[in-house]
Amino acid sequence: MVRVRTLHRRKGFFRDSLRTPILLFTSLLFLTVNGLWIPTASGEKIITVGSKNFMENRLLAELFAQLIESRTDLTVLRRLGLAGTQVCFEALKTGGIDLYPEYTGTGLVTILGGEPMNNPTEVLNRVRSQFLQRWNLWWLTPLGFDNSYALALRRDRAQELGVRTLSDLARIAPTLKAGFGYEFMKRPDGLPGLQETYGLQFREVVGMQQTLKYQATANGDIDLLDVYTTDGRLSVYDFLILEDDQRFFPPYDATALVRGDTLERYPELAAVLSLLTNALTREQMRKWNLLVQEQGQPVTQVARQILEDLQLVADQEPGSPTYHQQPSQSLFAYMWHLRGTLAMRTWEHLGLAGLGLLLGIALAIPLGLLLERWRTGAETMIRIIGMSQTIPSIALLAFMIPLFGVGTFPAIMALWIYSLFPILRNTFSGLRDAAPNVVETGRALGMTEWQILRSVRLPLAAPTIMAGVRTSAIWTLGTATLAAFIGAGGLGVPIVAGLQLADVNLILSGALPATILALAVDALLAWVETIVKPQGLDPVR
Amino acid sequence: MMTTWALKADHVSKQFPDGTLALEQIDWAVEEGETMALIGESGSGKTTLLRLLNRLAEPTTGTIVVQGKPAASQDPIRLRRSLGYVPQDGGLFPHWTIKRNVCLVPHLLNWSAEDQDDQFQHLMQLINLDAAQMAERYPIELSGGQRQRVAVARALGANPAIVLLDEPFGALDPLTRQELQHQFLTLKQRIQKTMVIITHDLPEAFKLADRITVLKKGHIHQVGTPEALVKTPATSYVQSLIESHGSSW
């Protein structure tokens, strides 16, 4: 007889196979809870400022925040870079944020669903009365500039084509390729309305990210693009803005949109923010936007400069830089410089994904056990939970806002839902398929169902369950980058900011740690997988 | 003289939820100490009958009696622990060592560690395997024949009076199979237990069993010794069964 290696005896399933992962998860849970804990002194007056995920809006939000900080004793929480109008508005309605910069035209068309109107005062009055009546939300006095949509193309190309107005454009549009932002393509005051008013039909329309459009137009990859009239890049690129000769685009006057109960609680807020009434022109705004968009100056610094320019604060040292360094720096030096911030973001990221995953494990494994006991309907139930996977992650995050507001909590909820399916599926099928003949023998020899579950089926299913956990972990870590869109922080913050600025270093400073994190967690869980795998299942080598 | 019945089925029928009638009005009994073979094609009801004995299934009508007591009145877990069971593929727990597998039922019955050790030594001796060498090994490290012997040892774990075997040698190669049949006969002499052994192989039934039950489509065609089956086959089915193996008997 061949002498084979004698394997170490294992005394009990719980003592040997589960101890390590349980310890691991408990300590992870402890760490993540610690990481997310934000200590706030009781009785502290807190106000939350939100913004959409484009630079001007961030800049205005930061401007509001700094002004409030310098002129009141309120503590300002920033939830900058929320994913678009609906997310911001939902967050405002539900109290997730107290105020954010909004544009009158957006309020009228996108939120109220009203017909576009041309007169700025009429638009302001309309949104004021409607928002007040319906939601007790207040439009403060306009900041002085309007940031409308416009269509633009390269000046030389415009001259060559002989177009100056949108009516001119309509005639030659079928020969042109347009690159538009996704929101623009959907909004009634964007492409759909424009097509109706001017009868525009393009040869081809591609959806593009804001930053990329400029480059693509300059390169001639696309013929024209939609722009915001205050976009800083307009003073860099030689583009011609086509005249809206039929006055289709509604006015988009920028101002603060604030919750009524916040104003009631902190009456000083309205007075402080009204210092910004008519303080900024369109040209000034382009200049400031250019600083953040193209020259990579931090939003905090530029906001500070604006306030100094307006003589609303005394000249001081600018605030600490957040993300932007000299663009010429190497990626490594850049990331090294930001190591503190990045470590904090990585920690946040791990916290979001880790907590989502732990909650997922805590629900999906017991649910898998239950479903396996009551098989009828199990498949249906699993399919229903499986459908959660088909919801695009960003949409799922957005769904959380009416329920839980913005920030960490809704992000964890969304990640939780995302993490369920692979674990549930694998727990269910792992238990169901765990050596049925062996299970039947255990039963025939007088083991109780509980004994069979604990000593036979769970150990045999453990590798499969663990594989599900591993899949979930990777998904959750990946999806957590999107949490930045609802203000939950994490490594998505530099990624999202970098996308808006087309700053590769900034994108990589988030993407690289995220990737490393995913690889590290995958390796860690692979190791856990070998631990929970009972001995005796592999042929002896 | 009164015969003692180890196992009895009185007017037993078993119908599955899908309407299949697996057993129809069976009257059947196994004497204490005898080895009874159940033979029949698949679908004959032999596996169902075996499963009724340890209450893995319940009869639709009729009564199963195990060691003088109606099975239905016994706690199924206790009942099963008092009946040995060997499935076709051994059914050893792959993640348990041989010793843990063999001592499963003693462990379930809370035997002391010393008693379990003694029992393990004793059982391994019965099946001709080296206890010290085998104790810490895992089933995958054993040959098919060794695994099947371990399965038999496990079935005898807590000294049951009755052992149920479901095609115990069905999955083995012919040589190993012969060897194990031979060992089984030796073992049978030594332990003197009531055994019910399912097989679809008539020569095996003739070799191992004291009496044979021939089942077909839920009915018993004949219960008798090998000689009785050969000399006075009760039905044409039994006769054809014997004749198809005629040359060797």
XYZ file of C-alpha atoms in Angstrom, chain A residues 27-437:
411
model
C -12.165 43.129 13.125
C -12.964 44.563 9.702
C -16.408 45.556 10.922
C -14.902 47.194 13.964
C -12.390 49.088 11.876
C -14.888 50.258 9.292
C -17.366 51.439 11.859
C -14.552 53.382 13.450
C -13.551 54.767 10.102
C -17.006 56.098 9.318
C -17.651 57.552 12.671
C -17.742 61.315 12.470
C -17.666 62.808 15.930
C -19.842 65.889 16.217
C -20.193 67.914 19.344
C -23.771 67.840 20.524
C -25.685 71.029 19.928
C -23.362 72.019 17.125
C -25.126 73.963 14.372
C -24.543 72.137 11.141
C -25.532 73.034 7.634
C -24.931 70.859 4.595
C -24.037 72.405 1.251
C -24.402 70.239 -1.832
C -23.407 70.621 -5.444
C -23.817 68.901 -8.760
C -20.905 67.131 -10.333
C -19.543 69.864 -12.540
C -16.933 72.401 -11.655
C -18.882 75.642 -11.709
C -21.477 74.183 -9.443
C -18.822 72.890 -7.081
C -17.139 76.251 -7.128
C -20.360 78.076 -6.272
C -21.121 75.593 -3.523
C -17.645 76.060 -2.076
C -18.161 79.820 -2.351
C -21.389 79.557 -0.352
C -19.704 77.290 2.154
C -16.749 79.579 2.782
C -18.936 82.653 2.977
C -21.161 80.963 5.556
C -18.128 79.773 7.495
C -16.556 83.201 7.573
C -19.704 85.120 8.447
C -21.627 82.796 10.773
C -20.877 80.287 13.512
C -22.423 77.457 11.515
C -20.429 74.338 10.798
C -20.587 73.544 7.090
C -20.625 69.983 5.782
C -19.846 69.699 2.074
C -21.543 67.167 -0.160
C -20.031 68.244 -3.441
C -20.260 66.449 -6.749
C -23.683 64.810 -6.432
C -24.748 63.128 -9.660
C -26.841 65.708 -11.502
C -29.927 67.791 -10.972
C -32.333 65.080 -9.839
C -29.958 63.769 -7.215
C -29.297 67.241 -5.835
C -32.933 68.195 -5.847
C -34.069 64.965 -4.186
C -31.385 65.421 -1.565
C -32.547 68.972 -0.935
C -36.215 67.986 -0.695
C -35.514 65.192 1.763
C -33.138 67.286 3.861
C -29.990 65.397 2.914
C -28.536 68.785 2.032
C -29.707 72.258 3.046
C -28.774 74.204 -0.051
C -27.041 73.949 -3.397
C -26.396 76.222 -6.370
C -29.149 75.914 -8.951
C -30.106 77.656 -12.161
C -33.557 79.151 -12.720
C -33.992 77.570 -16.147
C -33.194 74.147 -14.758
C -35.741 74.693 -11.999
C -38.392 75.670 -14.511
C -37.831 73.061 -17.187
C -36.179 70.066 -15.563
C -37.729 70.116 -12.120
C -41.129 71.730 -12.723
C -41.459 70.309 -16.211
C -42.698 73.677 -17.449
C -42.509 75.174 -20.918
C -39.327 77.167 -21.537
C -39.800 80.938 -21.102
C -37.566 83.751 -22.318
C -37.773 86.500 -19.730
C -35.328 85.981 -16.826
C -37.513 87.807 -14.300
C -40.589 85.834 -15.279
C -38.663 82.603 -14.928
C -37.341 83.569 -11.503
C -40.777 84.560 -10.273
C -42.303 81.371 -11.580
C -39.790 79.053 -9.928
C -39.875 81.069 -6.711
C -43.619 80.808 -6.267
C -43.835 77.205 -7.380
C -40.955 75.897 -5.237
C -42.215 77.791 -2.229
C -45.727 76.470 -2.615
C -44.868 72.896 -3.363
C -41.797 72.181 -1.298
C -41.020 75.218 0.851
C -37.764 75.689 -1.038
C -36.371 79.183 -1.536
C -34.614 80.688 -4.530
C -32.403 83.471 -3.195
C -31.385 86.520 -5.233
C -29.460 85.696 -8.457
C -25.693 85.908 -8.393
C -25.608 88.058 -11.506
C -24.562 85.709 -14.301
C -26.473 83.208 -16.284
C -25.055 79.923 -17.422
C -27.168 78.922 -20.376
C -26.809 76.139 -22.816
C -25.466 77.091 -26.209
C -24.190 75.278 -29.251
C -20.690 76.070 -30.419
C -18.274 75.023 -33.132
C -14.742 75.882 -34.106
C -14.576 79.433 -35.405
C -12.723 78.468 -38.598
C -15.200 75.692 -39.247
C -18.118 78.089 -38.670
C -16.727 80.535 -41.165
C -16.114 77.792 -43.666
C -19.702 76.588 -43.266
C -21.068 80.118 -43.089
C -23.096 79.645 -39.916
C -23.688 82.312 -37.280
C -27.072 81.416 -35.807
C -28.940 78.265 -34.891
C -31.262 78.862 -37.852
C -28.206 78.815 -40.115
C -27.148 75.588 -38.454
C -30.477 73.903 -39.097
C -29.881 74.111 -42.839
C -26.573 72.241 -42.788
C -27.083 70.098 -39.675
C -27.698 66.842 -41.615
C -24.047 66.917 -42.703
C -22.657 67.393 -39.172
C -21.624 65.173 -36.318
C -22.492 66.489 -32.875
C -21.134 65.561 -29.476
C -23.519 66.322 -26.661
C -23.612 65.778 -22.932
C -25.942 63.046 -21.727
C -28.071 65.405 -19.694
C -28.353 67.811 -22.624
C -29.603 65.032 -24.868
C -32.421 64.211 -22.454
C -33.538 67.578 -21.152
C -36.590 69.199 -22.731
C -34.686 72.493 -22.751
C -31.788 70.675 -24.415
C -31.658 68.722 -27.611
C -35.319 67.576 -27.833
C -36.690 71.130 -27.578
C -33.970 72.461 -29.815
C -34.823 69.950 -32.499
C -38.453 70.958 -32.305
C -37.834 74.715 -32.421
C -35.201 74.774 -35.129
C -35.924 71.485 -36.850
C -32.367 70.370 -36.248
C -31.451 66.931 -37.568
C -27.813 65.940 -37.305
C -25.995 63.305 -39.302
C -24.871 61.752 -36.092
C -25.143 62.549 -32.392
C -22.749 60.988 -29.909
C -23.099 61.215 -26.151
C -19.905 62.523 -24.613
C -18.520 63.615 -21.348
C -18.290 67.389 -20.962
C -14.506 67.612 -20.907
C -13.912 65.314 -23.833
C -16.213 67.266 -26.122
C -13.933 70.284 -26.208
C -10.910 68.280 -27.174
C -12.885 66.306 -29.727
C -14.218 69.501 -31.322
C -10.793 71.107 -31.410
C -9.420 67.952 -33.064
C -12.250 67.914 -35.562
C -13.547 64.534 -34.378
C -16.929 66.143 -33.931
C -18.244 69.280 -35.592
C -20.097 70.895 -32.752
C -20.897 70.592 -29.088
C -23.158 71.921 -26.405
C -21.501 74.358 -24.016
C -22.340 76.260 -20.903
C -21.949 79.952 -21.606
C -19.748 80.447 -18.559
C -17.451 77.561 -19.353
C -13.870 78.648 -18.777
C -12.643 76.671 -21.729
C -14.485 79.062 -24.039
C -11.745 81.577 -23.374
C -9.120 79.016 -24.324
C -10.597 77.288 -27.351
C -11.459 79.451 -30.316
C -15.088 78.463 -30.593
C -17.991 80.422 -31.995
C -21.183 80.363 -29.937
C -24.142 80.208 -32.250
C -26.724 82.875 -31.679
C -30.038 81.590 -30.344
C -31.978 83.718 -32.833
C -35.377 82.244 -31.979
C -34.641 82.590 -28.247
C -35.141 78.947 -27.430
C -32.785 78.442 -24.467
C -34.402 79.685 -21.279
C -32.353 81.898 -18.986
C -30.265 80.052 -16.432
C -29.588 82.535 -13.686
C -27.476 81.036 -10.941
C -28.471 81.323 -7.307
C -28.679 79.424 -4.074
C -31.666 77.121 -3.647
C -32.295 76.676 0.068
C -34.667 74.703 2.289
C -37.303 76.865 3.982
C -36.878 75.240 7.389
C -33.113 75.801 7.235
C -33.691 79.522 6.656
C -36.095 79.538 9.557
C -33.604 77.856 11.836
C -30.678 80.014 10.755
C -32.136 83.356 9.590
C -28.630 84.781 9.227
C -28.111 82.464 6.269
C -30.276 84.459 3.856
C -28.593 87.721 4.816
C -25.112 86.275 4.363
C -25.845 84.639 1.025
C -27.507 87.790 -0.281
C -24.081 89.425 -0.129
C -23.491 87.602 -3.397
C -26.439 89.250 -5.162
C -25.394 90.350 -8.642
C -21.784 89.972 -7.595
C -20.566 87.934 -10.558
C -20.740 88.521 -14.328
C -20.637 85.894 -17.058
C -17.105 86.967 -18.081
C -15.820 86.842 -14.513
C -17.334 83.448 -14.082
C -15.569 82.160 -17.213
C -12.321 83.411 -15.742
C -12.886 81.672 -12.407
C -14.079 78.515 -14.103
C -10.949 78.521 -16.215
C -8.835 78.519 -13.099
C -10.441 75.363 -11.768
C -11.108 73.622 -15.063
C -7.930 74.152 -16.996
C -5.339 75.396 -14.605
C -6.129 72.852 -11.998
C -6.473 75.192 -9.077
C -8.378 73.768 -6.157
C -11.981 74.797 -5.824
C -11.333 75.864 -2.236
C -8.585 78.218 -3.308
C -10.533 79.795 -6.162
C -13.587 80.264 -3.991
C -11.366 82.011 -1.493
C -10.019 84.253 -4.257
C -13.528 85.188 -5.373
C -14.465 86.170 -1.842
C -11.316 88.241 -1.536
C -11.989 89.811 -4.921
C -15.466 90.761 -3.769
C -13.917 92.031 -0.541
C -16.199 89.788 1.441
C -13.274 88.372 3.430
C -9.940 89.773 4.416
C -6.891 88.759 2.351
C -5.317 85.731 3.948
C -3.325 82.698 3.224
C -5.285 80.520 0.839
C -6.791 77.374 2.293
C -4.909 74.131 2.166
C -4.736 72.652 -1.337
C -6.895 69.601 -1.861
C -6.261 67.815 -5.105
C -4.454 70.041 -7.468
C -0.775 70.271 -7.857
C 1.314 71.365 -10.767
C 0.212 69.336 -13.789
C 3.818 68.655 -14.728
C 4.397 66.496 -11.646
C 4.905 62.785 -12.148
C 2.066 60.567 -11.046
C 4.091 59.076 -8.271
C 5.203 62.433 -6.867
C 1.677 63.699 -7.223
C 0.225 60.777 -5.299
C 2.958 60.997 -2.713
C 2.116 64.625 -2.147
C -1.535 63.688 -1.675
C -0.809 60.605 0.417
C -2.732 61.908 3.428
C -5.882 62.628 1.447
C -5.573 59.437 -0.548
C -5.125 57.355 2.564
C -8.250 58.945 3.986
C -10.150 58.279 0.735
C -8.912 54.707 0.653
C -10.068 54.272 4.213
C -13.477 55.709 3.353
C -13.621 53.464 0.313
C -12.810 50.383 2.323
C -15.382 51.459 4.894
C -18.147 51.855 2.336
C -17.434 48.620 0.513
C -16.599 46.697 3.667
C -19.738 47.670 5.495
C -21.884 47.037 2.419
C -20.307 43.614 2.057
C -20.587 42.715 5.740
C -24.256 43.625 5.750
C -24.594 41.611 2.560
C -23.025 38.572 4.203
C -25.134 39.045 7.320
C -28.337 38.977 5.278
C -27.537 36.762 2.297
C -26.095 33.728 4.099
C -29.008 33.265 6.549
C -31.415 34.010 3.716
C -29.669 31.403 1.582
C -30.087 28.881 4.418
C -33.770 29.707 4.763
C -34.445 29.528 1.051
C -32.680 26.207 0.879
C -35.005 24.851 3.562
C -38.121 26.107 1.853
C -37.279 25.387 -1.711
C -40.643 26.266 -3.172
C -40.376 29.819 -4.282
C -36.655 29.978 -3.618
C -35.761 30.340 -7.281
C -38.320 33.120 -7.691
C -36.981 34.921 -4.669
C -33.410 34.603 -5.885
C -34.411 35.851 -9.310
C -36.082 38.889 -7.765
C -32.944 39.688 -5.792
C -30.941 38.974 -8.919
C -32.821 41.760 -10.663
C -31.179 44.234 -8.298
C -27.995 43.461 -10.213
C -29.505 44.641 -13.464
C -30.167 48.121 -12.109
C -27.269 50.289 -13.226
C -25.220 51.093 -10.146
C -25.538 54.820 -10.536
C -29.325 54.509 -10.841
C -29.468 52.339 -7.731
C -27.477 54.967 -5.863
C -29.897 57.627 -7.094
C -32.895 55.545 -5.924
C -31.495 55.649 -2.413
C -31.644 59.427 -2.179
C -35.410 59.890 -1.668
C -35.231 57.154 0.967
C -32.021 57.943 2.814
C -30.788 61.317 1.586
C -27.189 61.721 0.479
C -23.875 60.720 1.955
C -22.483 57.563 3.458
C -25.668 55.889 4.616
C -27.514 55.637 1.269
C -24.275 54.577 -0.407
C -23.855 51.712 2.043
C -27.490 50.738 1.535
C -26.980 50.618 -2.233
C -23.757 48.631 -1.901
C -25.530 46.288 0.461
C -28.222 45.559 -2.093
C -25.534 45.040 -4.711
C -23.576 42.608 -2.605
C -26.525 40.318 -1.832
C -26.975 38.369 -5.005
C -23.666 36.516 -5.500
C -23.576 35.480 -1.843
C -27.215 34.404 -1.785
C -26.949 32.501 -5.058
C -23.811 30.668 -3.954
C -25.098 29.906 -0.454
C -28.265 28.455 -1.891
C -26.700 26.389 -4.641
C -23.696 25.464 -2.496
C -25.967 23.955 0.143
C -28.313 22.416 -2.362
C -25.567 20.743 -4.350
C -23.407 19.714 -1.387
C -22.914 15.983 -2.024
C -26.596 14.895 -1.853
C -25.717 11.206 -1.428
